[in-house]
């Protein structure tokens, strides 16, 4: 449950008015209905989407947050009586690869015998472009994708439902203020553009991925669904958990140096059918979101309102800190043993995956859940 000072923003419909989307703020187990609350800039909250508020920028974000912290009268709704939605129009979805432990674990599995990290990895935050249209809100089901893959021990591809469906536990950073095409956004201006953070599960079909990712990167193995938490926590609520990232020491291109710490001491937890299977520590992530934004724009590419910039799978150095099944099970070789005698090398139909997170000071940051449905056909 969110405390009274985190104050994340979301979009909901009430059970008795399912057609009317409203912007709200979570306060403990209730939602403050901003479409009817007495707050600064009420017109920004009249459209059932966060888009106008996101584009309004840091001064407005702070003014509204300050008013909320002082306490706002207004209609409150029990969270249990609301249905949540993706709270903003997702513009571009970009998924980075910012965790060194995740990148190295995958490098060992996909390129055995070689250097776990590719030569470029320590020099720049790598990423692929995902598919914005596949972003769904927590609670949505995910249909097992079909595609081409080469079965274990075979040499030619077959077509069928993925047999290696996986999750990826990540943070997502939500862009509010756009930038101009041709004008890089330096790390110093990160918080002038990025509004807040949510949780992301980047569902991944590892067998499809292995067969398609060379030479242009993941495509159908990722684009079928990406789940996000419904509440976006403002960066302003994260001040107390900001920490240096590992890349802040060591040689670095000038445009990737941070002028302020934007690492975040956030602990993730992954539950599979209710059982905790991993606790990935985001603070060990090599590249900060400010470095991600600086890199994304250094060639002149622009930020757009609603861009979702995900961290990539968060994995720590220890056992039980891996943010995906492919790492937890060593590529499926060592299935996870679950209570009650069940085991999982990969996700099975009807499995439910929940990624939740809390800040180092104990505050709740949210959760994203999703259940796997059988392949179509
Ligand atoms: Mn990912």
PDB file of C-alpha atoms and ligand atoms in Angstrom, residues 93 95-96 128 168 170 202 222 312-313, ligand 1:
ATOM      1  CA  UNK A  93       8.765   2.255 -25.714  1.00  0.00           C
ATOM      2  CA  UNK A  95      14.050  -1.002 -23.332  1.00  0.00           C
ATOM      3  CA  UNK A  96      17.613  -0.572 -22.124  1.00  0.00           C
ATOM      4  CA  UNK A 128      16.298  -1.871 -28.345  1.00  0.00           C
ATOM      5  CA  UNK A 168      11.765  -9.564 -16.988  1.00  0.00           C
ATOM      6  CA  UNK A 170      12.275  -3.796 -14.667  1.00  0.00           C
ATOM      7  CA  UNK A 202       8.958  -7.179 -20.311  1.00  0.00           C
ATOM      8  CA  UNK A 222       9.208  -9.077 -27.002  1.00  0.00           C
ATOM      9  CA  UNK A 312      16.123  -3.565 -18.809  1.00  0.00           C
ATOM     10  CA  UNK A 313      15.993  -6.588 -16.529  1.00  0.00           C
TER      11      UNK A 313
HETATM   12 MN1  LIG B   1      13.673  -6.195 -21.128  1.00  0.00          MN
END
